[in-house]
Coordinates of C-alpha atoms in Angstrom, one line a residue:
Chain W
X1 CA 7.7 22.4 45.2
X2 CA 10.4 24.0 42.9
X3 CA 8.4 26.2 40.5
X4 CA 9.2 29.6 39.3
X5 CA 8.0 32.1 36.6
X6 CA 11.1 33.0 34.6
X7 CA 9.6 35.5 32.2
X8 CA 6.3 37.2 31.7
X9 CA 5.1 39.5 29.1
X10 CA 2.2 40.5 27.0
X11 CA 1.0 38.9 23.7
X12 CA -2.1 39.9 21.8
X13 CA -3.4 41.7 24.7
X14 CA -2.9 38.5 27.0
X15 CA -0.3 37.4 29.1
X16 CA 2.6 35.0 28.4
X17 CA 4.5 33.2 31.1
X18 CA 7.6 31.2 31.1
X19 CA 7.8 28.7 33.8
X20 CA 10.2 25.9 35.2
X21 CA 9.5 23.4 37.7
X22 CA 10.8 20.3 39.3
X23 CA 9.0 17.3 37.7
X24 CA 8.9 13.9 39.5
X25 CA 7.4 12.2 36.6
X26 CA 10.3 13.2 34.3
X27 CA 12.7 13.3 37.1
X28 CA 14.1 16.9 36.1
X29 CA 14.9 19.7 38.1
X30 CA 13.9 22.6 35.9
X31 CA 11.3 21.4 33.4
X32 CA 10.2 24.3 31.1
X33 CA 6.7 25.2 29.9
X34 CA 4.9 28.1 28.7
X35 CA 1.4 29.4 29.3
X36 CA -0.8 31.9 27.6
X37 CA -3.6 33.5 29.5
X38 CA -6.1 35.5 27.5
X39 CA -7.0 39.0 28.0
X40 CA -10.0 37.7 30.2
X41 CA -7.3 35.8 32.4
X42 CA -7.5 38.4 35.1
X43 CA -11.3 38.5 35.5
X44 CA -12.0 36.6 38.6
X45 CA -15.6 36.1 37.6
X46 CA -14.5 33.8 34.5
X47 CA -13.4 30.3 34.4
X48 CA -11.2 29.9 31.3
X49 CA -11.0 26.9 29.2
X50 CA -7.3 25.6 28.4
X51 CA -6.0 24.3 25.0
X52 CA -2.9 22.0 25.4
X53 CA -0.4 22.2 22.3
X54 CA 1.9 19.3 21.8
X55 CA 4.7 20.5 19.3
X56 CA 6.5 18.4 16.9
X57 CA 10.0 16.6 16.7
X58 CA 12.8 19.0 17.2
X59 CA 10.7 21.8 18.5
X60 CA 10.1 23.1 22.1
X61 CA 7.9 24.8 24.4
X62 CA 9.5 28.3 23.3
X63 CA 9.5 27.6 19.6
X64 CA 5.9 26.7 19.7
X65 CA 5.1 29.8 21.8
X66 CA 6.8 32.1 19.4
X67 CA 6.0 30.5 16.0
X68 CA 2.7 28.8 16.1
X69 CA 0.5 31.8 16.1
X70 CA -2.1 30.3 18.5
X71 CA -2.1 33.0 20.9
X72 CA -3.5 35.5 18.4
X73 CA -6.6 33.4 18.1
X74 CA -6.8 32.2 21.7
X75 CA -7.1 35.7 22.6
X76 CA -10.0 36.4 20.5
X77 CA -11.7 33.5 21.8
X78 CA -10.7 33.8 25.4
X79 CA -8.9 30.3 25.6
X80 CA -5.8 29.8 27.4
X81 CA -3.0 27.8 25.9
X82 CA -0.4 25.5 27.5
X83 CA 2.9 24.7 25.8
X84 CA 4.4 21.8 27.3
X85 CA 8.0 21.2 26.1
X86 CA 8.5 18.2 23.9
X87 CA 10.8 16.1 26.1
X88 CA 12.7 16.2 29.5
X89 CA 15.3 18.9 29.7
X90 CA 18.4 19.1 31.5
X91 CA 19.0 15.2 31.5
X92 CA 22.2 13.5 29.6
X93 CA 21.5 9.9 28.9
X94 CA 23.9 8.4 26.5
X95 CA 23.3 9.5 22.9
X96 CA 20.4 11.6 24.0
X97 CA 21.4 14.9 22.2
X98 CA 22.3 13.0 19.2
X99 CA 19.5 10.8 18.6
X100 CA 17.0 13.0 17.0
X101 CA 14.1 10.8 16.8
X102 CA 14.5 9.6 20.3
X103 CA 16.2 12.0 22.6
X104 CA 15.9 15.8 23.5
X105 CA 12.8 17.4 21.5
X106 CA 11.6 13.9 21.0
X107 CA 9.8 12.1 23.4
X108 CA 6.5 10.9 21.5
X109 CA 4.5 11.7 24.5
X110 CA 4.7 8.3 25.6
X111 CA 5.8 6.7 29.1
X112 CA 9.0 4.7 28.0
X113 CA 9.3 1.2 29.5
X114 CA 12.9 0.5 28.6
X115 CA 16.2 1.7 30.4
X116 CA 17.5 4.3 30.5
X117 CA 14.8 6.2 28.8
X118 CA 12.1 5.1 31.3
X119 CA 13.9 7.1 34.2
X120 CA 12.8 10.4 32.4
X121 CA 10.8 9.9 29.3
X122 CA 7.6 9.7 30.7
X123 CA 5.7 12.4 28.8
X124 CA 2.3 10.6 28.5
X125 CA 1.9 10.8 32.4
X126 CA 3.7 14.4 32.6
X127 CA 1.0 15.7 30.2
X128 CA -2.2 14.0 31.3
X129 CA -1.4 14.1 35.1
X130 CA 1.5 16.0 36.5
X131 CA 1.8 19.0 34.5
X132 CA -2.0 19.5 34.3
X133 CA -2.4 19.4 38.0
X134 CA 0.5 21.9 38.5
X135 CA -1.1 24.3 36.0
X136 CA -4.6 23.9 37.5
X137 CA -3.1 24.4 41.1
X138 CA -1.1 27.7 40.2
X139 CA -3.8 29.3 38.0
X140 CA -7.4 28.7 39.6
X141 CA -8.8 30.8 36.9
X142 CA -8.3 28.0 34.6
X143 CA -11.2 25.3 34.3
X144 CA -10.0 22.0 34.8
X145 CA -13.3 20.6 33.3
X146 CA -12.7 22.3 29.9
X147 CA -9.5 21.0 28.5
X148 CA -8.7 20.7 24.7
X149 CA -5.9 19.1 23.2
X150 CA -4.1 19.4 19.7
X151 CA -0.6 19.0 18.3
X152 CA 1.4 19.3 15.5
X153 CA 3.4 16.4 13.6
X154 CA 4.9 14.2 16.6
X155 CA 2.7 16.5 18.8
X156 CA -0.5 15.5 16.5
X157 CA 0.4 11.9 17.4
X158 CA 0.6 13.0 20.9
X159 CA -2.8 14.8 20.9
X160 CA -4.5 11.9 19.4
X161 CA -3.0 9.0 21.3
X162 CA -3.5 10.9 24.6
X163 CA -7.2 11.7 23.8
X164 CA -8.0 8.3 22.6
X165 CA -6.6 6.9 26.0
X166 CA -7.8 9.4 28.4
X167 CA -11.0 10.7 26.6
X168 CA -12.5 11.7 29.9
X169 CA -9.7 14.5 30.2
X170 CA -10.4 16.4 27.0
X171 CA -13.3 18.0 25.4
X172 CA -11.7 18.9 22.0
X173 CA -9.3 17.3 19.7
X174 CA -7.4 18.5 16.7
X175 CA -4.2 17.7 14.9
X176 CA -2.1 19.6 12.3
X177 CA -0.3 17.2 9.9
X178 CA -0.1 14.5 12.7
X179 CA 2.1 11.4 12.6
X180 CA -0.9 9.1 12.6
X181 CA 0.8 5.8 12.9
X182 CA 4.5 5.8 14.3
X183 CA 4.6 2.0 14.2
X184 CA 4.5 2.5 10.4
X185 CA 6.8 5.1 10.2
X186 CA 10.8 5.0 10.1
X187 CA 11.1 7.8 12.8
X188 CA 8.3 6.3 15.1
X189 CA 10.0 2.7 14.8
X190 CA 13.4 4.1 15.7
X191 CA 12.0 5.9 18.6
X192 CA 9.8 2.9 20.0
X193 CA 12.6 0.4 19.6
X194 CA 14.4 2.5 22.3
X195 CA 11.7 3.4 24.5
X196 CA 9.8 -0.1 24.8
X197 CA 10.9 -3.4 26.1
X198 CA 8.6 -5.3 23.9
X199 CA 6.9 -4.6 20.3
X200 CA 3.7 -5.2 21.9
X201 CA 3.6 -2.1 23.6
X202 CA 4.0 -0.1 20.5
X203 CA 0.2 -0.7 19.6
X204 CA -0.7 1.2 22.8
X205 CA 0.8 4.3 21.1
X206 CA -0.4 4.2 17.7
X207 CA -3.4 6.2 16.6
X208 CA -4.5 3.9 14.0
X209 CA -4.2 0.8 16.6
X210 CA -6.2 3.1 19.4
X211 CA -9.2 4.3 17.2
X212 CA -10.1 0.8 16.5
X213 CA -10.6 0.0 20.4
X214 CA -11.8 3.8 21.1
X215 CA -14.6 3.7 23.8
X216 CA -15.6 7.3 24.8
X217 CA -17.8 10.0 24.0
X218 CA -18.5 11.0 20.3
X219 CA -15.5 12.2 18.6
X220 CA -15.2 15.6 16.7
X221 CA -11.6 15.6 15.4
X222 CA -10.2 18.4 12.9
X223 CA -7.4 17.7 10.9
X224 CA -5.1 20.0 8.8
X225 CA -2.5 19.1 6.1
X226 CA -0.8 21.0 3.5
X227 CA -0.7 19.6 0.0
X228 CA 3.2 20.1 -0.2
X229 CA 3.8 18.3 3.1
X230 CA 7.4 16.6 2.9
X231 CA 6.4 14.1 5.3
X232 CA 2.9 13.2 3.8
X233 CA 3.8 9.5 3.2
X234 CA 5.0 8.8 6.7
X235 CA 2.2 10.6 8.4
X236 CA -0.4 8.2 7.4
X237 CA -3.3 10.5 8.0
X238 CA -5.1 8.9 4.8
X239 CA -4.7 5.7 6.3
X240 CA -6.1 6.9 9.7
X241 CA -9.2 8.4 8.1
X242 CA -9.8 5.2 6.2
X243 CA -9.6 3.0 9.3
X244 CA -11.7 5.5 11.3
X245 CA -14.1 5.3 8.6
X246 CA -14.5 1.7 8.9
X247 CA -15.0 1.8 12.5
X248 CA -17.8 4.2 12.0
X249 CA -16.1 7.4 12.7
X250 CA -16.3 8.9 9.2
X251 CA -18.7 11.7 10.1
X252 CA -16.9 12.6 13.3
X253 CA -13.6 13.5 11.4
X254 CA -13.1 16.6 9.3
X255 CA -10.0 17.1 7.1
X256 CA -9.2 20.5 5.6
X257 CA -6.4 20.6 2.9
X258 CA -4.3 23.7 2.4
X259 CA -3.1 24.0 -1.1
X260 CA 0.8 24.8 -1.4
X261 CA 1.5 24.6 2.3
X262 CA 4.3 22.4 3.7
X263 CA 5.0 20.8 7.0
X264 CA 6.6 23.6 9.0
X265 CA 5.7 26.5 11.2
X266 CA 4.5 29.0 8.6
X267 CA 2.0 26.4 7.8
X268 CA 1.3 26.1 11.4
X269 CA 0.9 29.9 12.0
X270 CA -1.5 29.9 9.0
X271 CA -3.6 27.2 10.1
X272 CA -3.7 27.9 14.0
X273 CA -6.8 30.0 13.7
X274 CA -8.8 26.9 12.7
X275 CA -7.6 24.7 15.5
X276 CA -8.3 27.4 17.9
X277 CA -11.7 27.9 16.5
X278 CA -12.6 24.2 16.7
X279 CA -11.3 24.0 20.3
X280 CA -13.3 27.1 21.2
X281 CA -16.4 25.5 19.9
X282 CA -16.4 22.3 21.9
X283 CA -15.0 24.1 25.1
X284 CA -17.5 26.7 25.1
X285 CA -20.3 24.4 24.2
Chain M
X1 CA 24.8 35.8 -11.4
X2 CA 24.7 33.2 -8.5
X3 CA 21.0 33.4 -7.3
X4 CA 18.7 30.6 -6.4
X5 CA 15.4 30.0 -4.6
X6 CA 16.1 27.3 -1.8
X7 CA 12.6 27.0 -0.5
X8 CA 9.2 28.2 -1.3
X9 CA 5.8 27.8 0.4
X10 CA 2.5 29.3 1.2
X11 CA 2.0 31.7 4.2
X12 CA -1.3 33.2 4.9
X13 CA -2.5 32.8 1.3
X14 CA 0.7 34.5 -0.1
X15 CA 4.0 32.8 -1.1
X16 CA 7.3 32.7 0.9
X17 CA 10.6 32.4 -0.8
X18 CA 13.9 31.8 1.0
X19 CA 16.7 32.6 -1.6
X20 CA 20.5 32.9 -1.5
X21 CA 22.7 35.0 -3.8
X22 CA 26.3 36.2 -4.3
X23 CA 26.7 39.5 -3.2
X24 CA 29.3 41.7 -4.5
X25 CA 28.5 44.4 -1.9
X26 CA 29.2 42.2 1.1
X27 CA 31.5 40.0 -0.8
X28 CA 29.6 36.6 0.2
X29 CA 28.8 33.8 -2.0
X30 CA 25.5 32.5 -0.6
X31 CA 23.9 35.9 1.2
X32 CA 20.3 34.6 2.3
X33 CA 17.3 36.6 2.2
X34 CA 13.5 36.1 2.3
X35 CA 10.6 37.5 0.4
X36 CA 6.9 37.5 1.0
X37 CA 4.6 37.9 -2.1
X38 CA 0.8 38.6 -0.9
X39 CA -2.0 36.4 -2.4
X40 CA -2.1 39.2 -5.3
X41 CA 1.4 38.3 -6.1
X42 CA 0.5 36.5 -9.5
X43 CA -1.8 38.8 -10.6
X44 CA 0.2 40.2 -13.6
X45 CA -1.9 43.4 -13.9
X46 CA -1.1 44.4 -10.4
X47 CA 2.2 46.2 -9.5
X48 CA 2.7 45.5 -5.8
X49 CA 4.4 47.7 -3.2
X50 CA 7.2 46.4 -1.1
X51 CA 7.9 46.9 2.6
X52 CA 11.4 46.2 3.7
X53 CA 11.9 44.8 7.3
X54 CA 15.2 45.1 9.0
X55 CA 15.6 42.7 12.1
X56 CA 17.4 43.4 15.2
X57 CA 20.7 42.3 16.9
X58 CA 21.1 38.5 17.0
X59 CA 18.2 38.0 14.8
X60 CA 18.1 36.8 11.0
X61 CA 16.1 37.0 8.0
X62 CA 14.6 33.4 9.0
X63 CA 13.7 34.4 12.2
X64 CA 12.1 37.6 11.0
X65 CA 10.1 35.7 8.6
X66 CA 8.8 33.3 11.3
X67 CA 8.3 35.3 14.3
X68 CA 7.5 38.8 13.3
X69 CA 3.9 38.0 12.1
X70 CA 4.2 40.8 9.3
X71 CA 3.0 38.6 6.6
X72 CA -0.4 38.0 7.8
X73 CA -1.2 41.7 7.8
X74 CA 0.8 42.1 4.5
X75 CA -1.5 39.5 2.9
X76 CA -4.6 41.5 3.8
X77 CA -3.2 44.8 2.6
X78 CA -1.6 43.3 -0.5
X79 CA 1.9 44.2 0.3
X80 CA 5.2 42.2 -0.4
X81 CA 7.7 42.2 2.4
X82 CA 11.5 41.7 2.0
X83 CA 13.6 40.2 4.9
X84 CA 17.3 40.9 4.3
X85 CA 19.6 39.3 6.6
X86 CA 21.1 41.2 9.5
X87 CA 24.7 41.0 8.5
X88 CA 27.1 39.1 5.9
X89 CA 26.9 35.3 6.0
X90 CA 29.4 32.7 5.5
X91 CA 32.4 35.1 6.4
X92 CA 34.9 34.2 9.1
X93 CA 36.6 37.4 10.1
X94 CA 38.7 37.5 13.4
X95 CA 36.3 37.2 16.3
X96 CA 33.2 37.6 14.1
X97 CA 31.2 35.1 15.6
X98 CA 31.9 36.1 19.2
X99 CA 31.6 39.8 19.0
X100 CA 27.7 39.9 19.6
X101 CA 27.4 43.6 18.8
X102 CA 29.7 43.8 15.7
X103 CA 29.8 40.7 14.0
X104 CA 27.4 38.0 12.7
X105 CA 23.7 39.1 13.1
X106 CA 24.9 42.6 13.9
X107 CA 26.1 44.7 11.0
X108 CA 24.0 48.0 12.0
X109 CA 23.2 48.6 8.4
X110 CA 26.2 50.7 7.9
X111 CA 29.2 50.7 5.5
X112 CA 32.1 49.9 7.6
X113 CA 35.3 51.9 6.7
X114 CA 37.8 50.2 9.0
X115 CA 39.5 46.9 8.2
X116 CA 38.6 44.1 8.2
X117 CA 34.9 44.9 8.6
X118 CA 34.9 47.1 5.4
X119 CA 35.5 44.0 3.3
X120 CA 32.1 42.6 4.1
X121 CA 30.1 44.9 6.5
X122 CA 28.5 47.2 3.8
X123 CA 25.0 46.6 4.8
X124 CA 23.6 50.3 3.9
X125 CA 24.7 50.0 0.3
X126 CA 23.6 46.2 0.3
X127 CA 19.9 47.3 1.3
X128 CA 19.5 50.4 -0.5
X129 CA 21.2 49.4 -3.7
X130 CA 22.2 45.8 -4.4
X131 CA 19.4 43.8 -2.8
X132 CA 16.8 46.1 -4.0
X133 CA 18.1 46.0 -7.6
X134 CA 18.1 42.3 -7.5
X135 CA 14.6 41.9 -6.2
X136 CA 13.2 44.2 -8.6
X137 CA 14.8 42.5 -11.5
X138 CA 13.8 39.0 -10.4
X139 CA 10.2 39.9 -9.4
X140 CA 9.0 42.3 -12.1
X141 CA 5.4 42.3 -10.1
X142 CA 7.1 44.5 -7.5
X143 CA 6.7 48.2 -8.0
X144 CA 10.2 49.8 -7.4
X145 CA 8.4 53.3 -6.9
X146 CA 6.6 52.1 -3.8
X147 CA 8.7 50.9 -1.3
X148 CA 8.5 51.2 2.7
X149 CA 10.9 50.5 5.3
X150 CA 10.5 49.6 8.6
X151 CA 12.7 47.8 11.3
X152 CA 13.0 46.5 15.0
X153 CA 15.7 47.7 17.5
X154 CA 19.0 47.7 15.6
X155 CA 16.7 47.4 12.5
X156 CA 14.7 50.3 13.6
X157 CA 18.0 52.4 13.8
X158 CA 18.6 50.9 10.3
X159 CA 15.3 52.0 9.1
X160 CA 15.5 55.6 10.5
X161 CA 19.1 56.2 9.1
X162 CA 18.7 54.7 5.7
X163 CA 15.4 56.7 5.3
X164 CA 16.9 59.9 6.5
X165 CA 20.0 59.4 4.3
X166 CA 18.0 58.1 1.1
X167 CA 14.8 59.7 1.5
X168 CA 14.0 59.4 -2.4
X169 CA 14.2 55.5 -2.1
X170 CA 11.2 55.0 0.4
X171 CA 7.7 56.1 0.8
X172 CA 6.9 55.0 4.2
X173 CA 8.9 54.7 7.4
X174 CA 8.2 53.0 10.9
X175 CA 10.2 51.6 13.6
X176 CA 9.4 49.1 16.5
X177 CA 11.4 50.0 19.6
X178 CA 14.4 51.2 17.7
X179 CA 17.8 52.1 18.7
X180 CA 17.7 55.6 18.1
X181 CA 21.2 56.9 18.8
X182 CA 23.7 54.1 18.6
X183 CA 26.5 56.7 19.5
X184 CA 25.0 57.2 22.9
X185 CA 24.4 53.5 23.5
X186 CA 27.0 50.8 24.8
X187 CA 26.2 48.4 22.1
X188 CA 26.4 51.2 19.3
X189 CA 29.7 52.4 20.7
X190 CA 31.1 48.9 20.5
X191 CA 30.2 48.4 17.0
X192 CA 31.1 51.7 15.7
X193 CA 34.5 51.7 17.0
X194 CA 35.2 48.5 15.2
X195 CA 33.4 49.7 11.9
X196 CA 34.7 53.2 11.5
X197 CA 38.2 54.7 11.2
X198 CA 37.2 58.0 12.8
X199 CA 34.5 59.1 15.5
X200 CA 33.4 61.8 12.9
X201 CA 31.9 59.0 10.9
X202 CA 29.6 57.9 13.7
X203 CA 27.4 61.0 13.2
X204 CA 26.4 59.9 9.9
X205 CA 24.7 56.9 11.2
X206 CA 22.8 58.1 14.3
X207 CA 19.1 59.0 13.8
X208 CA 19.2 61.8 16.3
X209 CA 22.1 63.5 14.4
X210 CA 20.7 63.0 11.0
X211 CA 17.0 64.1 11.9
X212 CA 18.7 67.6 12.5
X213 CA 20.0 67.8 8.9
X214 CA 17.2 66.1 7.2
X215 CA 16.2 67.4 3.8
X216 CA 13.4 65.4 2.1
X217 CA 9.8 65.2 1.9
X218 CA 7.6 65.6 4.8
X219 CA 8.0 62.6 7.5
X220 CA 5.3 60.5 8.6
X221 CA 7.2 58.2 11.2
X222 CA 5.1 55.6 13.3
X223 CA 7.0 54.4 16.5
X224 CA 5.9 51.7 18.9
X225 CA 7.5 50.7 22.2
X226 CA 6.4 48.5 25.1
X227 CA 6.6 49.9 28.6
X228 CA 8.4 46.9 29.7
X229 CA 10.9 47.1 27.1
X230 CA 14.1 46.0 28.8
X231 CA 16.5 48.1 26.7
X232 CA 14.3 51.2 27.1
X233 CA 17.2 53.6 28.5
X234 CA 19.6 52.6 25.7
X235 CA 17.1 53.2 22.8
X236 CA 16.7 56.9 23.4
X237 CA 13.2 57.1 21.7
X238 CA 12.2 60.0 24.0
X239 CA 15.4 62.0 23.1
X240 CA 14.7 61.3 19.4
X241 CA 11.3 62.5 19.8
X242 CA 12.3 65.7 21.6
X243 CA 14.9 66.8 19.0
X244 CA 12.7 66.0 16.2
X245 CA 10.2 68.2 17.9
X246 CA 12.7 70.9 18.6
X247 CA 13.5 70.6 14.8
X248 CA 9.9 71.1 13.9
X249 CA 8.9 67.5 13.2
X250 CA 6.6 67.1 16.3
X251 CA 3.5 66.4 14.2
X252 CA 5.1 64.1 11.8
X253 CA 5.7 61.5 14.5
X254 CA 3.5 59.2 16.2
X255 CA 4.5 56.9 19.2
X256 CA 2.2 54.2 20.2
X257 CA 3.0 52.8 23.5
X258 CA 2.0 49.2 24.4
X259 CA 1.3 48.4 28.0
X260 CA 3.1 45.5 29.4
X261 CA 5.0 44.6 26.5
X262 CA 8.7 43.8 26.4
X263 CA 11.2 44.1 23.6
X264 CA 11.2 40.7 21.9
X265 CA 9.3 39.0 19.0
X266 CA 5.9 38.4 21.2
X267 CA 5.7 42.2 21.1
X268 CA 6.9 42.4 17.5
X269 CA 4.3 39.9 16.5
X270 CA 1.4 41.7 18.4
X271 CA 2.3 45.1 16.9
X272 CA 3.2 44.1 13.4
X273 CA -0.3 44.9 12.2
X274 CA 0.1 48.6 13.1
X275 CA 3.5 48.9 11.0
X276 CA 2.1 47.2 8.0
X277 CA -1.1 49.2 8.2
X278 CA 0.9 52.5 8.5
X279 CA 3.1 51.3 5.3
X280 CA 0.0 50.3 3.4
X281 CA -1.4 54.1 4.1
X282 CA 1.5 55.7 2.4
X283 CA 2.4 52.9 -0.3
X284 CA -1.1 53.1 -1.4
X285 CA -1.7 56.6 -1.3

């Protein structure tokens, strides 16, 4: 199996590794991802919980690593953080690098069913299966039974939908300014029209649709959002909360609003601490 | 005067403003810079000290703002942080965007004397005079009598040389992995050959040369460096410390070494807190 650590350094007392691997799911030769191990990462007597962070549209594993500020809090709480990339890399499908909402750095954390995307854009299976398996095999100090998931914007959509579809895999869930209903947003529609053969498939990748049918353990979802979020109208967070309440989840959802904050990484770096704390609460429960 | 705030948002409870202005010194129409005001920034009864952060080669005002992690500590200590850009922007000199060590995102915080660079690359006067004057005029809550300077890599060279040449302007000084002797490093030589008419001018922009002739208040310089710094050999920090000691400054210099850290922004974001604390100590003295 083609796997290598391309860079390793310290960060807030822990260790950052940048890696590439051959992905069978994405059909890519050198798929990048990053991992942060907390300062306790070398203690062979510990099993370390893992938080997966899914980045937003146009972002990447490297940008999330350098700008999200998650590692600082993760170091304090003793959590590892996994940064998958936002899409397959090294591919060259027609229009892939020009279609902002569909191609490189998009991906929406779904398995595409329509050609040509279905040859590579299988981010759901990649995140929930292949990459997790790889990471737990390569880093036995990580505890595969204590994994949390969170994400920002398109990555918030990813965290919500992957959790609702695979609740047995994750023990914590939170989302920063998530795109809650891609099927009711212009960017989500653009992507899903390309990725899927039929509109019926869209409903399987929409948090508002998925929570209506959710069957799994009690939810504890933390949301954060800035009052000056430029994309507030298309995120549909309020709609999600209303629908969730109607289905009986009102008390299982917390929304923290940040006055004056917008949608981007300065906001993410400010609120990261709350999301790490939330994950730690359930991963160390 | 052409000046505008292009973006404003919150960060760690304070306020970030991205701005552009017409610079007469750099001869540029839309020179960008960023400013962080701490949470106390709106308190009209306070005068807020300012820390200037000079970023490294290939970096920018935006990258420093988003990756340095200075604002988090500055918010705690009640400091404002000014992020000038690393070079003139919007210019198009021959080879400017290809000469990594000389053109865009370089600049070395010097006033060039050789054509064509001298038409734009006047970063020393820009930082020490024009930009400071602009910022204190536009933000009267900032205290022009309490300004500190620090920088990373090429920006560390900038902080050291500008302080040694203008000690009356700054009340604190620190540097992260600074390029201490550009005239004894391949990248500095490349830049200075382009910027200056004669080699004699080089000595006026080299920290090791400048500290030999330093005349000013007692120094309190904080340095940090990672043991895995890829550029350790060309930074000449040890040489600087030796020369400074020979000239009687041994007790006025502190070097903190960070085990396992490299040269880049993950390191910067980890050590930022120490540099902000150092600045606060002297700016609130």
